[in-house]
Structures are given as C-alpha cells and as structure tokens.
Tab-separated table of C-alpha atoms in Angstrom:
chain	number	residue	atom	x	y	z
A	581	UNK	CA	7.285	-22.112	10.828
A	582	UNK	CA	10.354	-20.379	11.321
A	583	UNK	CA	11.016	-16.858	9.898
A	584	UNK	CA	14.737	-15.551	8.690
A	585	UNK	CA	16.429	-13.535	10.760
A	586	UNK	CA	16.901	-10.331	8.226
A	587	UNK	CA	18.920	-8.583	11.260
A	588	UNK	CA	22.016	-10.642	10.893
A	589	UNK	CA	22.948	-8.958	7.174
A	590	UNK	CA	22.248	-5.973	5.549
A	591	UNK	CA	19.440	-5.074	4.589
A	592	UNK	CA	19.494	-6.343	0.686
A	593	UNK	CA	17.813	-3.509	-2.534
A	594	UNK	CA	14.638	-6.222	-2.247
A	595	UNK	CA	14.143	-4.960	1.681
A	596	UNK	CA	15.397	-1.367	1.469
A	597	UNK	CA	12.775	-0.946	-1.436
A	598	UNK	CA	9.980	-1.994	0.945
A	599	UNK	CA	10.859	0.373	3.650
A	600	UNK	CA	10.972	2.987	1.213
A	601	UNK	CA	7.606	2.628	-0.114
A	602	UNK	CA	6.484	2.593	3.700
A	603	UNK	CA	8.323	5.546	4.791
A	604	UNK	CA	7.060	7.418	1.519
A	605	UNK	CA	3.417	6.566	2.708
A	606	UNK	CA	3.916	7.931	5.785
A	607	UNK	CA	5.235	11.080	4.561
A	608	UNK	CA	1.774	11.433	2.683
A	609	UNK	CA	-0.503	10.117	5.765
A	610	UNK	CA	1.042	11.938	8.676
A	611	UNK	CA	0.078	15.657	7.063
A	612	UNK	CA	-3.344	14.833	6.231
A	613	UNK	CA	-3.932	14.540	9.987
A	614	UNK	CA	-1.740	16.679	11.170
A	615	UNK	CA	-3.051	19.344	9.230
A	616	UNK	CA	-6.998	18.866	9.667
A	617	UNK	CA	-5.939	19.438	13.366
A	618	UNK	CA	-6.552	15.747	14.101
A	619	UNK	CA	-6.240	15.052	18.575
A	620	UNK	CA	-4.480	11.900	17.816
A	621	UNK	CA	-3.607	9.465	15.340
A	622	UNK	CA	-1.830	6.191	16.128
A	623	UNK	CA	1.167	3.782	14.266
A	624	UNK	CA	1.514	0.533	14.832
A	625	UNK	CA	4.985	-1.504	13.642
A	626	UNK	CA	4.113	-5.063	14.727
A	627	UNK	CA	7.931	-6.713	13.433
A	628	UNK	CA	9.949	-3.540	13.999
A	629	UNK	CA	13.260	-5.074	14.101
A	630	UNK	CA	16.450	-3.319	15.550
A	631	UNK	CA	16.081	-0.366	14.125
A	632	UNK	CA	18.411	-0.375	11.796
A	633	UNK	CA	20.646	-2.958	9.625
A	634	UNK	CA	24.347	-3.822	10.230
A	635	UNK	CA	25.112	-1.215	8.185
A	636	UNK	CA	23.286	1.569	10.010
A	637	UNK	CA	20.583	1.806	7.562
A	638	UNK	CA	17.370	2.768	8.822
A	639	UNK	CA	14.266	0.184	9.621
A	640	UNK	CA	10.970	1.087	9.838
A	641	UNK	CA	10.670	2.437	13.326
A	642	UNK	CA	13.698	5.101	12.646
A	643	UNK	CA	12.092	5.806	9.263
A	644	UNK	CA	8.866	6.846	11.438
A	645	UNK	CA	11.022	8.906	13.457
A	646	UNK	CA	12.129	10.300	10.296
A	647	UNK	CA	8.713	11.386	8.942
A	648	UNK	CA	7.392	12.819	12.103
A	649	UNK	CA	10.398	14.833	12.600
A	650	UNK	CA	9.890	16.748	9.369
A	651	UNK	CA	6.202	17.778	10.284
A	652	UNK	CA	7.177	18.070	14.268
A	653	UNK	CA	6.589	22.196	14.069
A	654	UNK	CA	3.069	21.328	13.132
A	655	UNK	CA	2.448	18.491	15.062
A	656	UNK	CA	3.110	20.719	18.076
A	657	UNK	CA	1.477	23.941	17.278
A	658	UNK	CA	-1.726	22.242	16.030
A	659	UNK	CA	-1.888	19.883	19.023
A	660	UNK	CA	-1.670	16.485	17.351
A	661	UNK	CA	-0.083	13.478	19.657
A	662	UNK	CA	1.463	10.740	17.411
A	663	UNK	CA	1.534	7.378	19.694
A	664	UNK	CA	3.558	5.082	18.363
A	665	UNK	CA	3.695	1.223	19.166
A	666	UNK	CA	6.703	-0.661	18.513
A	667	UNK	CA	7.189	-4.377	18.921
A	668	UNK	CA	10.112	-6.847	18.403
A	669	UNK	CA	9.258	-10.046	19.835
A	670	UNK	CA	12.909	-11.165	20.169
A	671	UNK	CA	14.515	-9.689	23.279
A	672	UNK	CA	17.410	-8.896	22.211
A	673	UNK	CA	16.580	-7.189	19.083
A	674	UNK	CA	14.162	-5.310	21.070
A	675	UNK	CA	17.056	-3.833	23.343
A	676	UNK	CA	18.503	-2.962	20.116
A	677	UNK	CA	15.887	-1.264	19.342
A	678	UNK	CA	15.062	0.364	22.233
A	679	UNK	CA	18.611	2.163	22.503
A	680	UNK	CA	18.397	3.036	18.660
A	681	UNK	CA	15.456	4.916	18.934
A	682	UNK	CA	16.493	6.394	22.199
A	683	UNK	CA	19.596	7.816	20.487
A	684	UNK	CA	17.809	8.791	17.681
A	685	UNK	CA	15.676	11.134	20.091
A	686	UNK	CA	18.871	12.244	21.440
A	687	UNK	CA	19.958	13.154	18.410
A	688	UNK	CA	16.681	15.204	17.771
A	689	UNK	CA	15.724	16.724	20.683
A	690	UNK	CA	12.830	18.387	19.242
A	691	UNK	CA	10.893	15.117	19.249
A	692	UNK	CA	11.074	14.930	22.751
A	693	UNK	CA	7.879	16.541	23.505
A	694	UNK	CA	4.837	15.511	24.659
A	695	UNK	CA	3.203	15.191	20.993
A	696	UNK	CA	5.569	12.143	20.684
A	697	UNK	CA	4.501	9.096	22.783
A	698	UNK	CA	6.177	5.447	22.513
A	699	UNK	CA	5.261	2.350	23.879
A	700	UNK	CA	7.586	-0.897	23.351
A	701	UNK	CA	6.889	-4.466	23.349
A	702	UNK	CA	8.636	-7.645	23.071
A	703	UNK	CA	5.964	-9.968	22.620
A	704	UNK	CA	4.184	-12.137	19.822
A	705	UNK	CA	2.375	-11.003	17.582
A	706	UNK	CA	-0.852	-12.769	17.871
A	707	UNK	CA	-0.946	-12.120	21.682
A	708	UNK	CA	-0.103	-8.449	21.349
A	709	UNK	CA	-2.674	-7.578	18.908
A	710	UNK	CA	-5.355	-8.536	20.572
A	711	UNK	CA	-4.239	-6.184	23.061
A	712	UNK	CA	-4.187	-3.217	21.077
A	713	UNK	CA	-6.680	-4.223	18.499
A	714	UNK	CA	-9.153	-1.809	20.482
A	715	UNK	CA	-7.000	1.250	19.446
A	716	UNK	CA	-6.585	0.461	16.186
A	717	UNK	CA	-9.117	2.590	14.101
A	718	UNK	CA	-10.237	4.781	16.806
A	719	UNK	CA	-8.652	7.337	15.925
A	720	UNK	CA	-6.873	7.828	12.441
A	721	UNK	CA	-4.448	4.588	12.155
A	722	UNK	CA	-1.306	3.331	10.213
A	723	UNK	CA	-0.812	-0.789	10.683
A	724	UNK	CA	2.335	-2.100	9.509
A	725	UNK	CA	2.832	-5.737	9.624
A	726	UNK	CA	6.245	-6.909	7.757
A	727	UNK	CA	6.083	-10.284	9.056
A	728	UNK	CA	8.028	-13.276	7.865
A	729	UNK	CA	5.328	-15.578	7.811
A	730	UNK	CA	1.381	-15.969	7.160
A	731	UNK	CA	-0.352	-15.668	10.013
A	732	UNK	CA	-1.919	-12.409	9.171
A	733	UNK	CA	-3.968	-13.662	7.107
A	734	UNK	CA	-5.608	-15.966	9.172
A	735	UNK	CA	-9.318	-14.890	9.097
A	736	UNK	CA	-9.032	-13.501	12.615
A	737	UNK	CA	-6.462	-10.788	11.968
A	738	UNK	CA	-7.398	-9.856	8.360
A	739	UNK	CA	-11.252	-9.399	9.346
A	740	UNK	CA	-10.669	-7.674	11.956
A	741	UNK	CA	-8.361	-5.206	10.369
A	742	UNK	CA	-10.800	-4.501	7.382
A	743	UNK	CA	-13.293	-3.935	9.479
A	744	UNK	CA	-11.467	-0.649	10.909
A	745	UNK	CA	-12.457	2.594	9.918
A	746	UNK	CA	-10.187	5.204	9.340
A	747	UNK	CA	-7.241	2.469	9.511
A	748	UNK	CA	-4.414	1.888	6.789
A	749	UNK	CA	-2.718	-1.281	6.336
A	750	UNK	CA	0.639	-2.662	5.009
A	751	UNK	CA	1.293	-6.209	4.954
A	752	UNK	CA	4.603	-7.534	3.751
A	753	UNK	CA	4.841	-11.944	2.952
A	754	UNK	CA	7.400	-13.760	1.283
A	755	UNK	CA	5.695	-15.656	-1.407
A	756	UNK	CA	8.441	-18.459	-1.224
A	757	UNK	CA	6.509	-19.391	2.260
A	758	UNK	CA	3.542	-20.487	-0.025
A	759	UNK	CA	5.264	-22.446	-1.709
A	760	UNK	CA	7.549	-24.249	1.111
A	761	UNK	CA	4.807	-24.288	3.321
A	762	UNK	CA	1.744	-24.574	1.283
A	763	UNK	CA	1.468	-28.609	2.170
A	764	UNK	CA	1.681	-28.140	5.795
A	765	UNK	CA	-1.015	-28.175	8.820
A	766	UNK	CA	-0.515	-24.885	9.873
A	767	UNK	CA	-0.876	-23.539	6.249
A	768	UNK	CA	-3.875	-25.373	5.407
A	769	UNK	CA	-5.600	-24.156	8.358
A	770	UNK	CA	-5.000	-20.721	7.377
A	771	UNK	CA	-5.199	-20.718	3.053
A	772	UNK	CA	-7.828	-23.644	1.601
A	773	UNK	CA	-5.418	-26.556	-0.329
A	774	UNK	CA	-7.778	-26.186	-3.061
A	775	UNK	CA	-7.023	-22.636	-3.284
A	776	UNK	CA	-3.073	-23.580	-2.840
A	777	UNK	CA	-3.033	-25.432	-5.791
A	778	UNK	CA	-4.795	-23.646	-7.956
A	779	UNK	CA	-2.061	-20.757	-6.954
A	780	UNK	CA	0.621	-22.839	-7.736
A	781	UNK	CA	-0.443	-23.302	-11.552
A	782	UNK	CA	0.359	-19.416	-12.248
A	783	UNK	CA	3.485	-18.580	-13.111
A	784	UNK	CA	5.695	-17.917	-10.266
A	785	UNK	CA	6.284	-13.538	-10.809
A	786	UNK	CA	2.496	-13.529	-10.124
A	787	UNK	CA	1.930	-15.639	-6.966
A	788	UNK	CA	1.716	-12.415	-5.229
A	789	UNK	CA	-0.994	-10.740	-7.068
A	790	UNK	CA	-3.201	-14.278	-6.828
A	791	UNK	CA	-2.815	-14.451	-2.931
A	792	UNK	CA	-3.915	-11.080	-3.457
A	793	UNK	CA	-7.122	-12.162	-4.544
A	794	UNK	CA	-7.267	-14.453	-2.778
A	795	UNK	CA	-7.506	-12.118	0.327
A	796	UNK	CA	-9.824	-10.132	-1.488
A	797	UNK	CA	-12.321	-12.845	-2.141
A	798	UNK	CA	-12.291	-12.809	2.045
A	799	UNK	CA	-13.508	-9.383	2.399
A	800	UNK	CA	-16.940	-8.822	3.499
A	801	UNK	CA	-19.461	-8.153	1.366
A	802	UNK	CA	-19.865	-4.450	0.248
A	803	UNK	CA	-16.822	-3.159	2.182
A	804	UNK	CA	-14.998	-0.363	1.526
A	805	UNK	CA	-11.546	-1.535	1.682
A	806	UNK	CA	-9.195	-1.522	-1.366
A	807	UNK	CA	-6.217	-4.000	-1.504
A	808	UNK	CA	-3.244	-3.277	-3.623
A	809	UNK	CA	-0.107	-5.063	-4.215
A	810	UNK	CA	3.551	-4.155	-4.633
A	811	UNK	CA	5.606	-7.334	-6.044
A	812	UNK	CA	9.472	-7.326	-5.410
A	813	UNK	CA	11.840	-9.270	-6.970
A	814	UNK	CA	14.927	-10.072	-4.465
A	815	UNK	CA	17.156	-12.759	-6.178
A	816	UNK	CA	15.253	-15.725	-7.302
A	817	UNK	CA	12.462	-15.323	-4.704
A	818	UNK	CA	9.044	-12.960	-5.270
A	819	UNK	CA	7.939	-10.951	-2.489
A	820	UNK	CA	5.427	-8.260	-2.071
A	821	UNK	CA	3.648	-5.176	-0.315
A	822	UNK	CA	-0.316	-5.696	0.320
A	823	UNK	CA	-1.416	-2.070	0.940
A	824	UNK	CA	-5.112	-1.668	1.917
A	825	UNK	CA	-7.179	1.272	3.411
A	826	UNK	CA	-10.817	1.873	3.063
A	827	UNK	CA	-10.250	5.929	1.928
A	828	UNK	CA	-9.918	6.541	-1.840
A	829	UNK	CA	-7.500	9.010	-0.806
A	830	UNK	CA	-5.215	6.590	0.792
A	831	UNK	CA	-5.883	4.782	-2.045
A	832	UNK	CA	-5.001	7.152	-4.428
A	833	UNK	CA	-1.777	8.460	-2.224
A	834	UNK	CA	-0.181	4.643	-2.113
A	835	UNK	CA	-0.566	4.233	-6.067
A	836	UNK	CA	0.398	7.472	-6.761
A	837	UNK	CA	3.975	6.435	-5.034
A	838	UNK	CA	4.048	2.824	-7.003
A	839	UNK	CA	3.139	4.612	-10.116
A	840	UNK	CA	6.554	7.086	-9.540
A	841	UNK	CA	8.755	4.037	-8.855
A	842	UNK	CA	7.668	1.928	-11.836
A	843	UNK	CA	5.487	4.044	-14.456
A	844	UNK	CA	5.083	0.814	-16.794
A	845	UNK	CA	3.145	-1.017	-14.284
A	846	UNK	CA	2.455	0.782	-10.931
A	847	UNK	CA	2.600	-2.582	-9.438
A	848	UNK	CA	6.753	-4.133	-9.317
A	849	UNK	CA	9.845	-2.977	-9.108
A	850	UNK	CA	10.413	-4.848	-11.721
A	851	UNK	CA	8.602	-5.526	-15.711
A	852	UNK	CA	6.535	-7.791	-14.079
A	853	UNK	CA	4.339	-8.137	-17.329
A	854	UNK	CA	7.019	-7.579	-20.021
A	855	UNK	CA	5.641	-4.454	-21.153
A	856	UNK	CA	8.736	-3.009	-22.417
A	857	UNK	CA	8.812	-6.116	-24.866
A	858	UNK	CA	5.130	-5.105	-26.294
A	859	UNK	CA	6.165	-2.146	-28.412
A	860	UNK	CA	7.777	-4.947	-30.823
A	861	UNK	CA	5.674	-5.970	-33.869
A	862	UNK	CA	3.749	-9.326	-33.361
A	863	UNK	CA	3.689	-11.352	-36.600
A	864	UNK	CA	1.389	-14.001	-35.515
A	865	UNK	CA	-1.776	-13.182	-33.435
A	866	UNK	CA	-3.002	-10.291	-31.149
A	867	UNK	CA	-0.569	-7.745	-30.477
A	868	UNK	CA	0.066	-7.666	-26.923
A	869	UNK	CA	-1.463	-4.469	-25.048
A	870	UNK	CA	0.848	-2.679	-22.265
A	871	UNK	CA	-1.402	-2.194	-18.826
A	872	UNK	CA	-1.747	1.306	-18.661
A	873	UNK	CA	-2.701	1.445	-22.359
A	874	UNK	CA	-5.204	-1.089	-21.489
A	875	UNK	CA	-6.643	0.715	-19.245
A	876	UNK	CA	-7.160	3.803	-21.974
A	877	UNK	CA	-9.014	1.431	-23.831
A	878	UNK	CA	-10.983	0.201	-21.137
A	879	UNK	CA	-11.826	3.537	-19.893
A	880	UNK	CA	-12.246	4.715	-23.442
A	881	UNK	CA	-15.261	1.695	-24.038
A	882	UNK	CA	-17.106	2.901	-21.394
A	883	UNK	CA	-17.508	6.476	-21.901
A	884	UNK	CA	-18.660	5.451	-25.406
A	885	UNK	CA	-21.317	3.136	-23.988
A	886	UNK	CA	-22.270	5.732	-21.198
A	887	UNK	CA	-21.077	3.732	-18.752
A	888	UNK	CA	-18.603	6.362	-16.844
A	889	UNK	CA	-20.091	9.933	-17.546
A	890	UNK	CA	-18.236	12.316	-15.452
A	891	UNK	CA	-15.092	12.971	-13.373
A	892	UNK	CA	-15.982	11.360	-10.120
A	893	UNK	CA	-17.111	7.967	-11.901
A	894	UNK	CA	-13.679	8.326	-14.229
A	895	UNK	CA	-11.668	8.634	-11.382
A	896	UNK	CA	-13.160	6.161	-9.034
A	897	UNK	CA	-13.070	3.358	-12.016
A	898	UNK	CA	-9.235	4.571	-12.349
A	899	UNK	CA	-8.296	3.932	-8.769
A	900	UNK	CA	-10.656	0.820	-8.702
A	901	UNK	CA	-8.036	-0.907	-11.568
A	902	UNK	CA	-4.805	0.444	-9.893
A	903	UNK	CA	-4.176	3.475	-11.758
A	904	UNK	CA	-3.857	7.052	-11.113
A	905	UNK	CA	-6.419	9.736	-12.087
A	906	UNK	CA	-3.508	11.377	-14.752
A	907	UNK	CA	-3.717	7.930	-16.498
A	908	UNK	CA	-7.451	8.465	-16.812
A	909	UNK	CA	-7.331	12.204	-17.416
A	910	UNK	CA	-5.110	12.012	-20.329
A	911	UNK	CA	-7.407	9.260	-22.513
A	912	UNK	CA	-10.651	11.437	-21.455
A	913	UNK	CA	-8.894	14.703	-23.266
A	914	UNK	CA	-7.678	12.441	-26.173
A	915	UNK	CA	-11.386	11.758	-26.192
A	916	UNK	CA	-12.269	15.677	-26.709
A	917	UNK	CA	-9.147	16.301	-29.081
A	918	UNK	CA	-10.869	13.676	-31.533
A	919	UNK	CA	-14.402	14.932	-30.709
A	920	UNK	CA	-15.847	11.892	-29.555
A	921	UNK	CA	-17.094	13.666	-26.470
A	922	UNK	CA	-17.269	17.380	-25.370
A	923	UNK	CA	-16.806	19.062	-21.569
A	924	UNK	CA	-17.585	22.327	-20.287
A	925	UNK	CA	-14.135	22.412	-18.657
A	926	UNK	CA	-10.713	23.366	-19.124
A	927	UNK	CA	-9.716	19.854	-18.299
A	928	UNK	CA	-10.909	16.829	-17.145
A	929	UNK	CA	-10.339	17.208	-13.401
A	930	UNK	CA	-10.004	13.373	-12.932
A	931	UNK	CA	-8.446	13.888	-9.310
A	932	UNK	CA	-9.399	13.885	-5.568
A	933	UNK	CA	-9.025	17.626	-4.739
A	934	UNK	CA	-11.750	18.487	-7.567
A	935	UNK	CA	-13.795	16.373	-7.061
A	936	UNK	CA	-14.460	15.330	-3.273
A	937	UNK	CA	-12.398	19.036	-2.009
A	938	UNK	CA	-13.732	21.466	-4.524
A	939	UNK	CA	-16.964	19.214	-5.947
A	940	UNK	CA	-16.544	19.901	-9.126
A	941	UNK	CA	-18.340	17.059	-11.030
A	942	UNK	CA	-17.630	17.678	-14.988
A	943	UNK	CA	-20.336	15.849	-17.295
A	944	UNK	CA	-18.752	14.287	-20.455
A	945	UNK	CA	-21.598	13.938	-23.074
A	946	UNK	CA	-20.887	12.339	-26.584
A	947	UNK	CA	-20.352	14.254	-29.258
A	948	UNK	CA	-23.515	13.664	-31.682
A	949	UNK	CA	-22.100	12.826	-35.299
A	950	UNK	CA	-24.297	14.442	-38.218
C-alpha cells in the first residue's frame, strides 16, 4: 500500500494548513514545560520528510526548529533539554533532511547548545517505534505521525500510544485510503469490513469524523484520552488531523487553535456542516441549528435540570463536545442576564486557569420564580 510522494511538488494550501495547525500546537506545548522548569521533554516526527517543499517552505521538522528557537533563552536558563527524533524512511529524503536542518542550525547558532539534542533515522516506521516506544511518555511527549497510510491505527500502535501519560498525539490519514483500500487484506486486518461499510454509507465530507469514532470506540475503558479531529478539504479528496492527549489542557490548547481558524465549526477548514446556510428561513420542517448554537442549547438544558452546576463541570462538558470554555461562558451569563440562574461572581470563569490554577469553583443555582 503505497503512499504519494508529497516531496516531489509543493506543498499544496490542504498540506501547508496541516503543518500549521502542528507548528501552532507546538508553540502552545513547548512553554508549558519549559516554563514549569521541566528536565526534559521529548518530540517525535515519525514521516518528517525533507524538510522543506520544492519551494523552500518549511516541513514539520524546520517548523520545530522554528518553535524552539523562539523560547531557546528559556530553554537554556531554566535547564530544559528538548530531544528531538526525526525519521524519513527514504534515504534520500533523509539526506535532504539531514543537511536542511543542519543549515538551519547554521543559520541559528543559538540552537546549537546542549539543550538541543537530535537523533535521525531512516527507517520504517513500525520497526522504529518499537524502538523508541520506551521514551515516549516518560517524560512530557509530542508524537507526530503524518503518515500516508493506516497503519497507525492498527491496535498495536494506537493502544500503546493512549496508554502514555503525559504524551500528545497528532495523526494525519488521507481518508481517500479508506476508500481505495477499504476491500483489501491488509485493510481488513487493521479496520473490521463491517465497520468499513457502515463508513462508507455517510456522506463522504464526514468519513473523517466516523473513523474518528471509530478509533474512539478502541480506547480502553475509562481512559483519559480525548480524540479530536481536524477535516481538510484538498481538491476533491477529504483529509484530516486526529489530535489526542489525555490533559484537558492540551485539550483545551488544540481546540482553542481550530476554533481561531474556523469559528463556525472548530472542526474544518472548510463549512463542513453548512452552517453559514442555517441562518436562512426553513419553510418546511425544523429549522436547522448551527453547532456552536447547539451546544448553547445543550449546555443551557442541563443547567436547568441541574445537571452541570458550576464552572469546572461547564467547562469540562464544553471541552468534552469540542468547544471552547468562551462558547460555554457566554450562554451561562445569557443565563444570569435573563435570571434563570444567579452566581456570586463577576463572571462565569468557564476556563482552565480558574479553575484547576486558581480553584475557583463558582456554583450556579437557579433562580427560584415566585
């Protein structure tokens, strides 16, 4: 099962999106450690590429680079060491690579310290990973796995990377392989046919958030981890971002980013659900909800029924759907304007820092009508 060979051509708006929600992400993760004084953290870019595209446009080891560059003055007076892994199983590319990074320390001699530490491979994925498997997790980890292909999700990579603490994930698939694929041994082995096929009957824009699901449904019971997705639209094809970490702060960091790029859905970089289309009248039958103001409503129900009674369980429930805590926060002081509950806050503090940082838990209580 052959994957394309994205190196030849530049790298198209479909691509370049991707590596800019990755980059972004790091420029959120990196601090957190780096700050809190963290020994060590590790990165792992298991399909690294050249480096960059023909054009000179940055992949996601130079984007790395990139990110640790702009925190290097911490980095080095608080003592963190950033070890980064790097593979390209194609030899060639990986020279490419090698010398593109190389120049890119040249070109910034400041990483060249001892807080920076790379390792290269050329070498397949499958075999390589279970030699570094035992560092991922052990100390504060970013995964990223932008393969052209499925075997990630093959029970023995995906368990074992949800079973990681401390340990972030992006997964990139092309959701054309499912379908080209989907009827051969090697897929069938790896995704049920049943499951296949019951894929294939949803429309095609949402094949992306089912294998989603799907991966979901494979988690171990009670864990931590939260999946997300990211669907792009390159041409006539559907690809996607599968983000998952076990921290509601990662969490909240990743959808916080999808949320700035597209604030109808928080989900595509495109109208994957037609929301702009819902603000028309409907004549015949329900009128069609957009997501975020189904979410309000949502939220809204179960604060009447007692179900969510503070900040903390507002926020989690927020996150838990794929929204951010402002979405949350701005329904729960809609709530107060029309006196349906009452606070004893200035605001609603549905956000991370107040509650888990600052534990401030705020009680909403209904408003008794007489």
């Amino acid at each position: 099962m052959p994957g394309k060979n994205i190196h030849k051509e530049p790298f198209d708006e479909g691509t370049i999106t991707k590596l800019e929600i990755f980059q972004r992400y790091c420029r959120e993760w990196l601090p957190v450690f780096v700050m809190t004084k963290s020994k060590r953290v590790n990165i792992f870019d298991f399909f690294a590429g050249t480096g960059y595209d023909t054009e000179g446009v940055p992949g996601s080891p130079i984007r790395i680079l990139t990110e640790i560059k702009g925190h290097i003055a911490n980095i080095r007076k608080n003592g963190t060491i950033i070890y980064l892994y790097f593979n390209e199983y194609d030899k060639k590319k990986s020279q490419q690579l090698l010398e593109a990074y190389k120049q890119f320390l040249d070109d910034n001699p400041e990483l060249k310290c001892p807080n920076i530490r790379i390792t290269t491979y050329s070498e397949d994925f499958g075999v390589l990973y279970d030699k570094l498997e035992p560092l991922i997790g052990q100390v504060p980890s970013l995964v990223y796995l932008d393969q052209n292909g499925i075997k990630f999700i093959a029970d023995k990579y995906l368990s074992s990377i949800v079973r990681k603490t401390q340990t972030d994930f992006f997964y990139y698939l092309s959701s054309s392989f499912f379908i080209r694929f989907g009827n051969t041994p090697e897929f069938k082995a790896i995704v049920p046919e049943a499951t296949m096929e019951d894929i294939k009957t949803k429309p095609y824009k949402y094949i992306h958030n089912e294998i989603l699901n799907y991966l979901k449904s494979k988690l171990p019971k009670g864990s931590p981890v939260r999946m997300f997705p990211f669907t792009i639209k390159k041409n006539a094809g559907v690809y996607g971002i599968i983000f998952g970490a076990s921290h509601i702060l990662a969490a909240d960091k990743f959808l916080s980013i999808a949320w700035r790029l597209n604030g109808l859905n928080g989900s595509a970089n495109f109208d994957i659900d037609d929301d702009s289309q819902k603000d028309q009248l409907e004549l015949w039958g329900p009128q069609p909800i957009k997501k975020v103001d189904a979410f309000k409503r949502d939220l809204h129900e179960k604060i009447l029924v007692g179900e969510i009674k503070n900040n903390k369980e507002a926020y989690e429930f927020a996150v838990d759907r794929g929204h951010i805590g402002s979405h949350a926060k701005e329904e729960i002081a809609d709530m107060r304007r029309k006196k349906l509950i009452t606070y004893e806050s200035k605001a609603p503090k549905v956000n991370y820092a107040a509650i888990y940082k600052n534990n401030e838990i705020v009680e909403y209580r209904l408003v008794t009508k007489r």
